[in-house]
mmCIF file of C-alpha atoms and ligand atoms in Angstrom:
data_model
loop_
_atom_site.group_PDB
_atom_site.id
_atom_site.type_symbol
_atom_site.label_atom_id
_atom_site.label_comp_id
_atom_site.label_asym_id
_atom_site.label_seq_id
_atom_site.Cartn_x
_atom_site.Cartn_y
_atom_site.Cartn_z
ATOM 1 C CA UNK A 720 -44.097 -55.394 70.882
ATOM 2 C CA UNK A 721 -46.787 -57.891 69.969
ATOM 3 C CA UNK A 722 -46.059 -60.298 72.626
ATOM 4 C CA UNK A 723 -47.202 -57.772 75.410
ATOM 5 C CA UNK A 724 -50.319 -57.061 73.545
ATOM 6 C CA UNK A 725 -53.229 -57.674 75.928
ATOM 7 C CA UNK A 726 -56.087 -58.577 73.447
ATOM 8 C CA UNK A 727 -58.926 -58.350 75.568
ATOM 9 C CA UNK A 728 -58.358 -54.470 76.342
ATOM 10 C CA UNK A 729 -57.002 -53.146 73.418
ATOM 11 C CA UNK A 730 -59.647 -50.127 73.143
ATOM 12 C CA UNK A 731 -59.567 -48.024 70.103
ATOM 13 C CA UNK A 732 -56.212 -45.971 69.796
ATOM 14 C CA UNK A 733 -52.766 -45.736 68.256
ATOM 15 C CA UNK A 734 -50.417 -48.608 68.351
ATOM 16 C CA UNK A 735 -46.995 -48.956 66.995
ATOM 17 C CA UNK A 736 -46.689 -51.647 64.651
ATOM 18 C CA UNK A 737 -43.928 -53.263 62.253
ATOM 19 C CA UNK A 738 -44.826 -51.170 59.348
ATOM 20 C CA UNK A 739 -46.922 -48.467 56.765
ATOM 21 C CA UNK A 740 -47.150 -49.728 53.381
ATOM 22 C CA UNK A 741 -47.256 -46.554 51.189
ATOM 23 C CA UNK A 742 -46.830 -45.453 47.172
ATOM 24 C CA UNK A 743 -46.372 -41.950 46.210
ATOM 25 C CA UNK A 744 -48.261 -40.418 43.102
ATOM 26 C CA UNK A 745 -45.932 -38.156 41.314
ATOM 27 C CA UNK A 746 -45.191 -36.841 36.976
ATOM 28 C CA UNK A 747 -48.205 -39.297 36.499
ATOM 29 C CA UNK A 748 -47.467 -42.302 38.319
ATOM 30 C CA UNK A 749 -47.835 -44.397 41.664
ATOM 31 C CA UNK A 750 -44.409 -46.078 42.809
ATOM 32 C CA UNK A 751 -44.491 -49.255 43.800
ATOM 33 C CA UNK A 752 -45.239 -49.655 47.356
ATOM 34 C CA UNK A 753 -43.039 -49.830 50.584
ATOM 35 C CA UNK A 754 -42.793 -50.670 53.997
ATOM 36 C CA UNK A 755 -41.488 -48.415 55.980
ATOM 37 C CA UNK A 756 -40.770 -49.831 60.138
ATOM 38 C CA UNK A 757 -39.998 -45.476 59.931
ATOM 39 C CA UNK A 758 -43.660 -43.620 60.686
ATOM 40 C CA UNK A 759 -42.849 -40.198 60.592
ATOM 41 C CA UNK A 760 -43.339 -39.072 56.865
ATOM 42 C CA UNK A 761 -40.726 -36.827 54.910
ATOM 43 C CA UNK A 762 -42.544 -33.595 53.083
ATOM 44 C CA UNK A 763 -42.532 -30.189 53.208
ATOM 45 C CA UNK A 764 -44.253 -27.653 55.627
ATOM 46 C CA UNK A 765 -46.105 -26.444 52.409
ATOM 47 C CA UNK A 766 -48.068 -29.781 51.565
ATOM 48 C CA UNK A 767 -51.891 -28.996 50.876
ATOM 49 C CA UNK A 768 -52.414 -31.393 53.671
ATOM 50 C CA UNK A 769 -51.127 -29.005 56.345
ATOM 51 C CA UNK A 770 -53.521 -26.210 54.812
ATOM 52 C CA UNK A 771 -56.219 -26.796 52.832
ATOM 53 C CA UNK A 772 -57.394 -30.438 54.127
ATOM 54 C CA UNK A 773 -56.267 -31.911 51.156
ATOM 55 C CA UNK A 774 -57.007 -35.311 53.105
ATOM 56 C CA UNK A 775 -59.181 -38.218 52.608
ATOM 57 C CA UNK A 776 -59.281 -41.968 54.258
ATOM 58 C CA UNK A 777 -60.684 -45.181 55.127
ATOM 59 C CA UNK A 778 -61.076 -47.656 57.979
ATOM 60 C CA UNK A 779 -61.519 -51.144 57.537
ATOM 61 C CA UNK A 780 -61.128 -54.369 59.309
ATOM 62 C CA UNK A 781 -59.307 -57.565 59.194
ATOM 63 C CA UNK A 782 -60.425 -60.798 61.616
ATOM 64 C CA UNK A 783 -59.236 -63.972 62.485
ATOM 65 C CA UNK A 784 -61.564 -66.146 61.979
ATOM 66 C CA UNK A 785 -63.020 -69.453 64.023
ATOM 67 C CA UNK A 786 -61.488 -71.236 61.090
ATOM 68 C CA UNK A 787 -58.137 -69.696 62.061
ATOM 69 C CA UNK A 788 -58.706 -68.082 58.347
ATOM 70 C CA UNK A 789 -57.839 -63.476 57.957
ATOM 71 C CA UNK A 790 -60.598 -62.023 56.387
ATOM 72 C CA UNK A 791 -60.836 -58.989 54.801
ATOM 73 C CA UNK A 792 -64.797 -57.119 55.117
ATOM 74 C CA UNK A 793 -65.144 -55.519 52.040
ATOM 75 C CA UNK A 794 -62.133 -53.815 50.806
ATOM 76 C CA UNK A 795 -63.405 -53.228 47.685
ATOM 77 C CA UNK A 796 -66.189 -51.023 49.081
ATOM 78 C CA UNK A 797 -63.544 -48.998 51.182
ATOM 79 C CA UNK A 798 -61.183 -48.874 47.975
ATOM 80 C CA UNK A 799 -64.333 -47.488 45.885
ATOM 81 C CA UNK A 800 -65.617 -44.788 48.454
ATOM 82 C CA UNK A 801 -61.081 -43.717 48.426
ATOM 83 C CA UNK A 802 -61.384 -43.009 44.767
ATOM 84 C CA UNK A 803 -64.697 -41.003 45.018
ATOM 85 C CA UNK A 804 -63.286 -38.960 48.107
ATOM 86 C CA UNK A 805 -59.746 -38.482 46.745
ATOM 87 C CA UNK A 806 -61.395 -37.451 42.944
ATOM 88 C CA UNK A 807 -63.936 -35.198 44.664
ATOM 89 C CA UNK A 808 -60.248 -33.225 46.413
ATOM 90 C CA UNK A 809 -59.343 -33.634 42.380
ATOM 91 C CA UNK A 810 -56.052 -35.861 43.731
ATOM 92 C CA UNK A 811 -55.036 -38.709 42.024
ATOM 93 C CA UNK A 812 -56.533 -41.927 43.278
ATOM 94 C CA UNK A 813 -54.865 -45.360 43.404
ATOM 95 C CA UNK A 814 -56.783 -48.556 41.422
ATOM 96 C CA UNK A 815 -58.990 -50.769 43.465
ATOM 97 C CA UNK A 816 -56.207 -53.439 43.298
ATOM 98 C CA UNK A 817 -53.790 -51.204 44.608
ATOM 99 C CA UNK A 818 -55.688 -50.280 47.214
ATOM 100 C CA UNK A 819 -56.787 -53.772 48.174
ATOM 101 C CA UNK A 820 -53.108 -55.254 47.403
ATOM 102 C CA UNK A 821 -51.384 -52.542 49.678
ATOM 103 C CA UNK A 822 -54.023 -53.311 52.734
ATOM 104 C CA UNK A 823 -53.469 -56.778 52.216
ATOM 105 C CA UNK A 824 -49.435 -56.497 52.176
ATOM 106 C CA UNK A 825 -49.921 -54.534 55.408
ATOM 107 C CA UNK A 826 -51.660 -57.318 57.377
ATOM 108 C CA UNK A 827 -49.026 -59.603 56.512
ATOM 109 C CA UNK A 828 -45.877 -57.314 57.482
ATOM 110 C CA UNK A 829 -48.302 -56.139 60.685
ATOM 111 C CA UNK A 830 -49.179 -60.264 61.356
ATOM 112 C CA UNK A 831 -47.998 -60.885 65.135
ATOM 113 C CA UNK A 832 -50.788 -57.575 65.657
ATOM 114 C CA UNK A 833 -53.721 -59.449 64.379
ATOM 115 C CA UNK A 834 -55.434 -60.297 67.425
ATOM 116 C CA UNK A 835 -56.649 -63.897 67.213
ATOM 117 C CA UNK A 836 -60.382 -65.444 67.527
ATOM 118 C CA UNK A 837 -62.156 -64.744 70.340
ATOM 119 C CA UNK A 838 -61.666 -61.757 71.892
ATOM 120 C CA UNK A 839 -64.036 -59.970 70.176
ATOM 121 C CA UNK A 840 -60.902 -57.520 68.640
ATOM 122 C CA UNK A 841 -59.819 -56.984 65.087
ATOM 123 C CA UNK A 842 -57.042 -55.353 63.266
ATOM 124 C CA UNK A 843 -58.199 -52.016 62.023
ATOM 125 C CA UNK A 844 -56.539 -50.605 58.418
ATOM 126 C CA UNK A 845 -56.072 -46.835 58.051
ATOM 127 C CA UNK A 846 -55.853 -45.818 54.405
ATOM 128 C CA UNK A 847 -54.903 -42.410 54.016
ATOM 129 C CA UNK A 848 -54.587 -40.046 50.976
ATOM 130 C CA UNK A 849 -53.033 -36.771 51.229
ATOM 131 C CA UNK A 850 -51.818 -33.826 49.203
ATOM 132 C CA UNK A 851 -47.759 -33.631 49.419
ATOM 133 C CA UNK A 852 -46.641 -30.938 46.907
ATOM 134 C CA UNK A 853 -45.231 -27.731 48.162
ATOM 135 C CA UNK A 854 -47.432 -25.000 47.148
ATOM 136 C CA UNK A 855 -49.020 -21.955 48.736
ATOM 137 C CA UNK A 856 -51.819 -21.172 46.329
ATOM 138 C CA UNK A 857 -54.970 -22.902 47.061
ATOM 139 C CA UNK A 858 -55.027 -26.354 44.289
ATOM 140 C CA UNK A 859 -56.178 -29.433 44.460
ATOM 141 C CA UNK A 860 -52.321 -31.294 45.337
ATOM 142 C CA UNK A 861 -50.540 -32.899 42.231
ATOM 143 C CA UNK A 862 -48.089 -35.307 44.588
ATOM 144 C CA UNK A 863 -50.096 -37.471 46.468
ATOM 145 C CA UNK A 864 -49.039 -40.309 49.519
ATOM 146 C CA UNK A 865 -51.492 -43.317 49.482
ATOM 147 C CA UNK A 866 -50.311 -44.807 52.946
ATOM 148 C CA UNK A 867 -52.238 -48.152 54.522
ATOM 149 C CA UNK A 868 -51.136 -48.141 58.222
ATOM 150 C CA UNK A 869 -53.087 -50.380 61.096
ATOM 151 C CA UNK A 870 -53.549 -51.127 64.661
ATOM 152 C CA UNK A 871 -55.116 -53.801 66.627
ATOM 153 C CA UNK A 872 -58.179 -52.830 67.970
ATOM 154 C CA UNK A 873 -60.921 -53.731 70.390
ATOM 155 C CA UNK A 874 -64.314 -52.117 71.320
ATOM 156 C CA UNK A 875 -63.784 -48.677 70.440
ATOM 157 C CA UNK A 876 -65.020 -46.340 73.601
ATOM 158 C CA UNK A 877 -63.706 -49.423 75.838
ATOM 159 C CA UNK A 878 -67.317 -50.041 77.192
ATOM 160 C CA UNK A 879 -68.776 -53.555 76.638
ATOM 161 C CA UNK A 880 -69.770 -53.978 73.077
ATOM 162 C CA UNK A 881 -73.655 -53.319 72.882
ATOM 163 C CA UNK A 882 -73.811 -51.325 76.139
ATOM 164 C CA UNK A 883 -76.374 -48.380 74.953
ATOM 165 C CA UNK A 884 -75.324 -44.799 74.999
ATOM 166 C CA UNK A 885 -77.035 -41.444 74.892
ATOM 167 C CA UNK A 886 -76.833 -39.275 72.094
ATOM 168 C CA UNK A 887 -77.393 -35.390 71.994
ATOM 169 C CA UNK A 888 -79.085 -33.393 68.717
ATOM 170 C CA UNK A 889 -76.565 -30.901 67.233
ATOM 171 C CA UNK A 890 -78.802 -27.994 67.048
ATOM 172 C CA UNK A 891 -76.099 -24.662 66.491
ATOM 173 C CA UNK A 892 -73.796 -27.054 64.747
ATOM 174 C CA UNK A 893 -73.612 -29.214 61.287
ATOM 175 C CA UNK A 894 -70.697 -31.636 59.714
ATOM 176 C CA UNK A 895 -71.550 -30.591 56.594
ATOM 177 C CA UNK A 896 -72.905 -27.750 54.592
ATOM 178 C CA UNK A 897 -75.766 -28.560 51.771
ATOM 179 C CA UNK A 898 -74.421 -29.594 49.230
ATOM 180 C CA UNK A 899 -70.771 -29.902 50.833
ATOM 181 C CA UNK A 900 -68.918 -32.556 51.265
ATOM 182 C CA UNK A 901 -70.558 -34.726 53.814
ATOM 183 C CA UNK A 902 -71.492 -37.765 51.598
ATOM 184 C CA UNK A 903 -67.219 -37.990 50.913
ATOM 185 C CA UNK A 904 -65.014 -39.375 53.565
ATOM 186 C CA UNK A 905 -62.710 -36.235 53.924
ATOM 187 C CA UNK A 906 -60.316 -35.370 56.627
ATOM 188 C CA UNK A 907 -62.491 -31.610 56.593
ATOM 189 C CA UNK A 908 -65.707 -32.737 57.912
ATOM 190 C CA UNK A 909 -63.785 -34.357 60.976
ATOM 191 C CA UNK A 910 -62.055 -30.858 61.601
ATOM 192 C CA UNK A 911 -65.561 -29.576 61.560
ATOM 193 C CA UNK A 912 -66.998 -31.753 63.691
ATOM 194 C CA UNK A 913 -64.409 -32.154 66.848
ATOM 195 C CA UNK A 914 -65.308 -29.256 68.572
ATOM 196 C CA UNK A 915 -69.568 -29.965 68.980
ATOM 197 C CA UNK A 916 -68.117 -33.533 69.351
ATOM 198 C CA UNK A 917 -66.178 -32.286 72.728
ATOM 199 C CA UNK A 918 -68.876 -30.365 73.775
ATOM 200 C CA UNK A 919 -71.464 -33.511 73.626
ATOM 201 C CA UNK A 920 -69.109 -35.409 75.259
ATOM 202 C CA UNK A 921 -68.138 -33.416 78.584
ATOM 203 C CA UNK A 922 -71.957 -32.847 78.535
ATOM 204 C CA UNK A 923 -71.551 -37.063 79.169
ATOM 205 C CA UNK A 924 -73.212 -37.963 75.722
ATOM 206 C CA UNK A 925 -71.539 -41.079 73.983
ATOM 207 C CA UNK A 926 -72.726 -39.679 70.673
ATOM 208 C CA UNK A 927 -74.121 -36.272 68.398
ATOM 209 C CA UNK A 928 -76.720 -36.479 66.009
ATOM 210 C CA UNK A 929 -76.870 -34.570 63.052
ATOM 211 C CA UNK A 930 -79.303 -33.090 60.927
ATOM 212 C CA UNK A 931 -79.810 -32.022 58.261
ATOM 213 C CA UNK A 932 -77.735 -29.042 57.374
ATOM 214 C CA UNK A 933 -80.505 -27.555 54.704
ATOM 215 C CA UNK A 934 -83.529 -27.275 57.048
ATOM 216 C CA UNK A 935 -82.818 -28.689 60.112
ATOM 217 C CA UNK A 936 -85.912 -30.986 60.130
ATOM 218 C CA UNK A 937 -84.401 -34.525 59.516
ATOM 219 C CA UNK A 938 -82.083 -36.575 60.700
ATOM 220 C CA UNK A 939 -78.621 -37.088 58.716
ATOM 221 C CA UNK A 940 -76.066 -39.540 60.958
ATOM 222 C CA UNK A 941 -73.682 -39.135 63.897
ATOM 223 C CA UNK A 942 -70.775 -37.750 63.699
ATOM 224 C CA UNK A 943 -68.425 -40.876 62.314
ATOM 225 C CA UNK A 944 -71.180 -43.483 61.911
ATOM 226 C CA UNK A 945 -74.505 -43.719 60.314
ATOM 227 C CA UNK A 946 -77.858 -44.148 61.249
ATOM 228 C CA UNK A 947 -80.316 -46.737 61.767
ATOM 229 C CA UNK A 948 -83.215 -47.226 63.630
ATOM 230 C CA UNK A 949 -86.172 -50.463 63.867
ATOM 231 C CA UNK A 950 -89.656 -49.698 63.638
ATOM 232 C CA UNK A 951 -91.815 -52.535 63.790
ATOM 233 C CA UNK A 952 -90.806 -55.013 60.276
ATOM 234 C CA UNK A 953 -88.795 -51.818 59.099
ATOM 235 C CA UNK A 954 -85.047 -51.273 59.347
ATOM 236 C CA UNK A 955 -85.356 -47.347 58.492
ATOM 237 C CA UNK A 956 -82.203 -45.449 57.892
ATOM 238 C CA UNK A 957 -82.271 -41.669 56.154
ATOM 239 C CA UNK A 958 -81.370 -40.794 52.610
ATOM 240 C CA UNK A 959 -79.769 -37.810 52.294
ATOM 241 C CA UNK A 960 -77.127 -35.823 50.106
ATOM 242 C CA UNK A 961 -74.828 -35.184 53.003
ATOM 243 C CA UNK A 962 -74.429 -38.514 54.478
ATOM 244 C CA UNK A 963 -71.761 -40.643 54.389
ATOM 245 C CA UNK A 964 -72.544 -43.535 52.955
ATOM 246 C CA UNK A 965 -71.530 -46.413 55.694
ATOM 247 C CA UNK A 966 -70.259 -49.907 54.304
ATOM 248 C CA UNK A 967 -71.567 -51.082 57.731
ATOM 249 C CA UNK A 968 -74.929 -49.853 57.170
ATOM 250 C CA UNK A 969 -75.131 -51.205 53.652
ATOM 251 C CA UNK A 970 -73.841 -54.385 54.797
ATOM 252 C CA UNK A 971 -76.619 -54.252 57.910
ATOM 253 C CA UNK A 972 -79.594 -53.608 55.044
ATOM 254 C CA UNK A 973 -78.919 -56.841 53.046
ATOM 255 C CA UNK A 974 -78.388 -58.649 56.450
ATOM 256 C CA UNK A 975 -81.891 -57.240 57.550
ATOM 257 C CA UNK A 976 -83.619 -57.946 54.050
ATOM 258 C CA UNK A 977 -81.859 -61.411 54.701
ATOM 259 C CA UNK A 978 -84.111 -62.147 58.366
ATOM 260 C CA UNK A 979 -87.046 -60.727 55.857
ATOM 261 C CA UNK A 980 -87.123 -56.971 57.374
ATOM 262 C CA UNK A 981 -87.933 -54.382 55.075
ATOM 263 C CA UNK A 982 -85.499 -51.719 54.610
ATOM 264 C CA UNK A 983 -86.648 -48.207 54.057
ATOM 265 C CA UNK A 984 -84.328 -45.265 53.261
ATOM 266 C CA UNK A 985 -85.686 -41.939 52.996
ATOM 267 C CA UNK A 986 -86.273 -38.676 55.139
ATOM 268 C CA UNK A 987 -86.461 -39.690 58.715
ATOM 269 C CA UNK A 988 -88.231 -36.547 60.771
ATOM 270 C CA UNK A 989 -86.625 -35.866 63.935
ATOM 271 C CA UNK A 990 -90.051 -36.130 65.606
ATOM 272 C CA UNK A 991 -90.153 -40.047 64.491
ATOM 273 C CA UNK A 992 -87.325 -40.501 67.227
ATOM 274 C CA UNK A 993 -90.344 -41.196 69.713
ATOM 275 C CA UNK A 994 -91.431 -43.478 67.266
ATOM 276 C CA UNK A 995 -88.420 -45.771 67.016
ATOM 277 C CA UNK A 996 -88.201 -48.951 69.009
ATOM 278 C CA UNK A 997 -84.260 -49.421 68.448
ATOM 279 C CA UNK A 998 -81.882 -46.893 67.314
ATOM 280 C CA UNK A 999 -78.333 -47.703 66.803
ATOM 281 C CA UNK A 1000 -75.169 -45.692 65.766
ATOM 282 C CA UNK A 1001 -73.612 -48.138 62.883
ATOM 283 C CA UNK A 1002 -69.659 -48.105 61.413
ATOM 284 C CA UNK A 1003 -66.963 -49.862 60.944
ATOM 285 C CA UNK A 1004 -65.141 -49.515 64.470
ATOM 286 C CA UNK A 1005 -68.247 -50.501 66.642
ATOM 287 C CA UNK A 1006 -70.044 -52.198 64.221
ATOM 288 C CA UNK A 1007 -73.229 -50.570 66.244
ATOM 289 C CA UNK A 1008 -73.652 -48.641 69.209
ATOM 290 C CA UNK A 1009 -77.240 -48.961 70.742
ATOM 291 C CA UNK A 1010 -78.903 -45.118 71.533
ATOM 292 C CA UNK A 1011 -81.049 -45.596 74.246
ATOM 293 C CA UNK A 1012 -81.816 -41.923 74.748
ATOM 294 C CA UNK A 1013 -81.728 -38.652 72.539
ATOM 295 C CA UNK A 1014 -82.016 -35.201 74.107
ATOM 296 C CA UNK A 1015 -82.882 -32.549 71.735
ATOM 297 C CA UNK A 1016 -81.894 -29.003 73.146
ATOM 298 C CA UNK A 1017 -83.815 -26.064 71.601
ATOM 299 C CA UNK A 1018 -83.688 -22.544 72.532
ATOM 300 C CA UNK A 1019 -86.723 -20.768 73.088
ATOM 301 C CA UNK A 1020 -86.198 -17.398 73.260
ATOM 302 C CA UNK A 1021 -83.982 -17.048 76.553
ATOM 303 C CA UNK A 1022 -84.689 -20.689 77.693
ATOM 304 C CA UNK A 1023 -83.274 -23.583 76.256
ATOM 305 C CA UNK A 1024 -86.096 -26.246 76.529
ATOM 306 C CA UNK A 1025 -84.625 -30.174 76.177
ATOM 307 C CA UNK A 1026 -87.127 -33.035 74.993
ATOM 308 C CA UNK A 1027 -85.606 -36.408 75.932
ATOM 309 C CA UNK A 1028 -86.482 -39.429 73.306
ATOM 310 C CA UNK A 1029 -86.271 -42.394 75.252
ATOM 311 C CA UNK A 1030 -85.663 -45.418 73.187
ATOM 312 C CA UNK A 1031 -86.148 -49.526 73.811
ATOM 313 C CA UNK A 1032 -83.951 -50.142 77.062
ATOM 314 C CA UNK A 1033 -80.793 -48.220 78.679
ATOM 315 C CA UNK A 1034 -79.581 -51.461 79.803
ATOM 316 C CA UNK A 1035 -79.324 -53.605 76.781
ATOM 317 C CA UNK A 1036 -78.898 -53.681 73.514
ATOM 318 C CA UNK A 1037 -83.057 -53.814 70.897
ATOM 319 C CA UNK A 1038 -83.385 -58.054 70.004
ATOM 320 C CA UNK A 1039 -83.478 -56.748 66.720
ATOM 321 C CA UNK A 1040 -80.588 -54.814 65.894
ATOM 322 C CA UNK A 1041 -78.881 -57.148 68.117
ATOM 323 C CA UNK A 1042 -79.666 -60.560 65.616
ATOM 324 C CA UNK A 1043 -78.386 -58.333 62.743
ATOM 325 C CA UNK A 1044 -75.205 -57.471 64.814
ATOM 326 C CA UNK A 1045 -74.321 -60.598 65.479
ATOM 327 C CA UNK A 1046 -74.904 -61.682 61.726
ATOM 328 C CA UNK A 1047 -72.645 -59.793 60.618
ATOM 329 C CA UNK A 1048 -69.968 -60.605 63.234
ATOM 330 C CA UNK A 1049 -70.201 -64.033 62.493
ATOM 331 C CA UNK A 1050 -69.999 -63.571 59.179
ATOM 332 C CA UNK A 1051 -66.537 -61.753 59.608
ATOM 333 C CA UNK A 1052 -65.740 -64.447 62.501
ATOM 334 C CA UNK A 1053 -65.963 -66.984 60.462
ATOM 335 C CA UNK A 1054 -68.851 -68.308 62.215
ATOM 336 C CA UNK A 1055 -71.752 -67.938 59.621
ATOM 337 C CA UNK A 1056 -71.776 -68.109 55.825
ATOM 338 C CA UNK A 1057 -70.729 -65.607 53.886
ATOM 339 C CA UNK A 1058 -73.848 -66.002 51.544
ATOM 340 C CA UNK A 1059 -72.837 -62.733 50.400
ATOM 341 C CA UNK A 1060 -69.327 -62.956 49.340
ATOM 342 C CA UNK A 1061 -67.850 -59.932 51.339
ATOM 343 C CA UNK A 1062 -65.328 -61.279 53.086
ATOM 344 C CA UNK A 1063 -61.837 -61.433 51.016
ATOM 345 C CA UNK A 1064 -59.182 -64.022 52.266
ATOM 346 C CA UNK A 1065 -55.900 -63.710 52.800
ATOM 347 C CA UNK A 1066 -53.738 -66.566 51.901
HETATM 348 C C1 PLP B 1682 -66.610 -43.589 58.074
HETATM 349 C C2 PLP B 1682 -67.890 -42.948 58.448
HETATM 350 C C3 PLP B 1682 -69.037 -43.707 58.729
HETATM 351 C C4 PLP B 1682 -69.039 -45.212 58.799
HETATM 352 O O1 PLP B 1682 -68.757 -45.824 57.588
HETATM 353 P P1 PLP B 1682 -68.360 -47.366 57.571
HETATM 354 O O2 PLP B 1682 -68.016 -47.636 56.159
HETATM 355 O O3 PLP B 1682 -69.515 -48.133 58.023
HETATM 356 O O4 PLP B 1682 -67.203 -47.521 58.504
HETATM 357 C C5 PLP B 1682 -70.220 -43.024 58.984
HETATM 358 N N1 PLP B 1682 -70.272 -41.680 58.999
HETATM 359 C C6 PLP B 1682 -69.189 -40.918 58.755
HETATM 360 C C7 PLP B 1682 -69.318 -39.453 58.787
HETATM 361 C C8 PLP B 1682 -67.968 -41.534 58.468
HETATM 362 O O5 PLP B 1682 -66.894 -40.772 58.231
#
């Protein structure tokens, strides 16, 4: 229960809580939300889900502030990107307010789990959308679950927040295809990308760059988070068709046009790695995670040759990146103004 909850050393993983809120899309219509204290869902063995990845979601946050306030970081982003991903799977989608109404209802019923100012922790929301209709042929599903469960959370890989990892290139694997589905937040390109993601990571990587799928030449994002890198007055971050587009890294770009950086999105070489003097991982759960090194591992005929890109310190976290980070901490803490208006209050 809540009262055992340690909030320093939450880490990022699956809690039980009081309840999912959830509506089910069926002959036309949404029914009116529930929670349910019962997690374990009731549908057949023939749902699209179970098949065909007929599966989109979201992750968002919810803080208690300095002021003692909850605040919501842009729900109506997440709620947006839900409707593109669930009407690219051809599913029906629920409205903006239903989304932002059901993630609100489940902070409230999930309160006691909101871990409160100062421990650098948050309560993360898990919107899900996912196909439920019997069926064997291969369709886009016609009865849809739109479920908003959630789970206290602290730094996601349990290491300090800011503490730079090392990052590996994905050379024999991509996330997504050209012109696939990588710029949608589908439950597919996670399948896709779990088993490079193990290998990186018993190689002792923290993350796996992509690139991009087309011609292998630029860089796309990591493998759940975008991104970014500094470069003298330039926050540069790459544009391209099969990237997801991160809240967090849109949120970072106004914060960096804010201190009076200029951002630049476009094609970002792989070679301009030894360029960079910060590169950072950016997303929801982290916020950012600071790359300090990139190993790209080509093969050359027999041999596979690796070219490290060393970047800023392994130690601590690029000044830069780290005055945006905490900008936009404090703005969900409470502790700086929301000049933006991103943060939506629960009353
Ligand atoms: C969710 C996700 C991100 C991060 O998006 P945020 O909105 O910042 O949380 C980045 N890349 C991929 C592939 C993702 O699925």
């Amino acid at each position: 229960m809540a009262e055992q909850l340690d909030f320093g050393a939450l880490g990022f993983k699956y809690r039980k809580t009081n309840v999912i809120v959830s509506s089910y899309f069926k002959d036309g219509q949404w029914s009116a939300p529930v929670a349910s204290a019962d997690f374990n869902f009731d549908f057949s063995a023939f749902a699209g889900v179970f098949h065909y990845a007929n599966s989109c979601f979201e992750g968002l946050k919810a803080f208690r502030g300095v002021d003692g306030k909850i605040r919501l970081f842009r729900p109506d982003e997440n709620a947006k990107r839900l409707q593109r991903s669930g009407s690219h799977l051809d599913m029906a989608v629920p409205s903006e307010e239903m989304f932002i109404e059901m993630c609100l209802r489940c902070v409230k019923e999930n309160i006691e789990f909101l871990p409160p100012y100062g421990y650098n922790a948050s309560m993360y929301l898990r919107p899900v959308l996912i196909g439920c209709n019997p069926q064997l042929g291969i369709a886009s599903s016609t009865e849809v679950l739109f479920a908003v469960m959630c789970a206290p959370v602290g730094s996601y890989s349990g290491a300090a927040s800011l503490s730079p990892g090392t990052a590996v290139i994905a050379r024999n694997y991509d996330r997504a295809a050209p012109n696939g589905t990588g710029a949608f937040k589908l439950s597919a390109n996670y399948a896709t990308s779990l088993h490079p993601y193990n290998m990186a990571h018993r190689q002792g990587y923290r993350e796996l760059l992509f690139l991009d799928p087309a011609t292998k030449t630029y860089i796309d994002e990591f493998g759940s988070s975008n991104f970014l890198a500094i470069k003298g007055n330039s926050y540069v971050t790459p544009l391209s068709d099969s990237v997801l587009p991160s809240i967090t890294n849109k949120s970072l770009q106004a914060v960096a046009e804010d201190f009076g950086l200029k951002v630049e999105k476009r094609r970002v070489p792989v070679e301009e790695l030894a360029e960079f003097e910060e590169v950072n991982a950016c997303g929801t759960a982290v916020v950012i995670t600071p790359i300090c090194s990139v190993d790209d591992k080509q093969k050359l005929e027999d041999t596979v040759v690796t070219k490290t890109y060393k970047i800023g310190s392994p130690d601590k976290c690029g000044a830069v990146s780290e005055k945006l980070y905490k900008r936009l901490r404090g703005i969900q803490d409470g502790l700086e103004e929301d000049t933006h208006n991103w943060c939506l209050y629960l009353d």
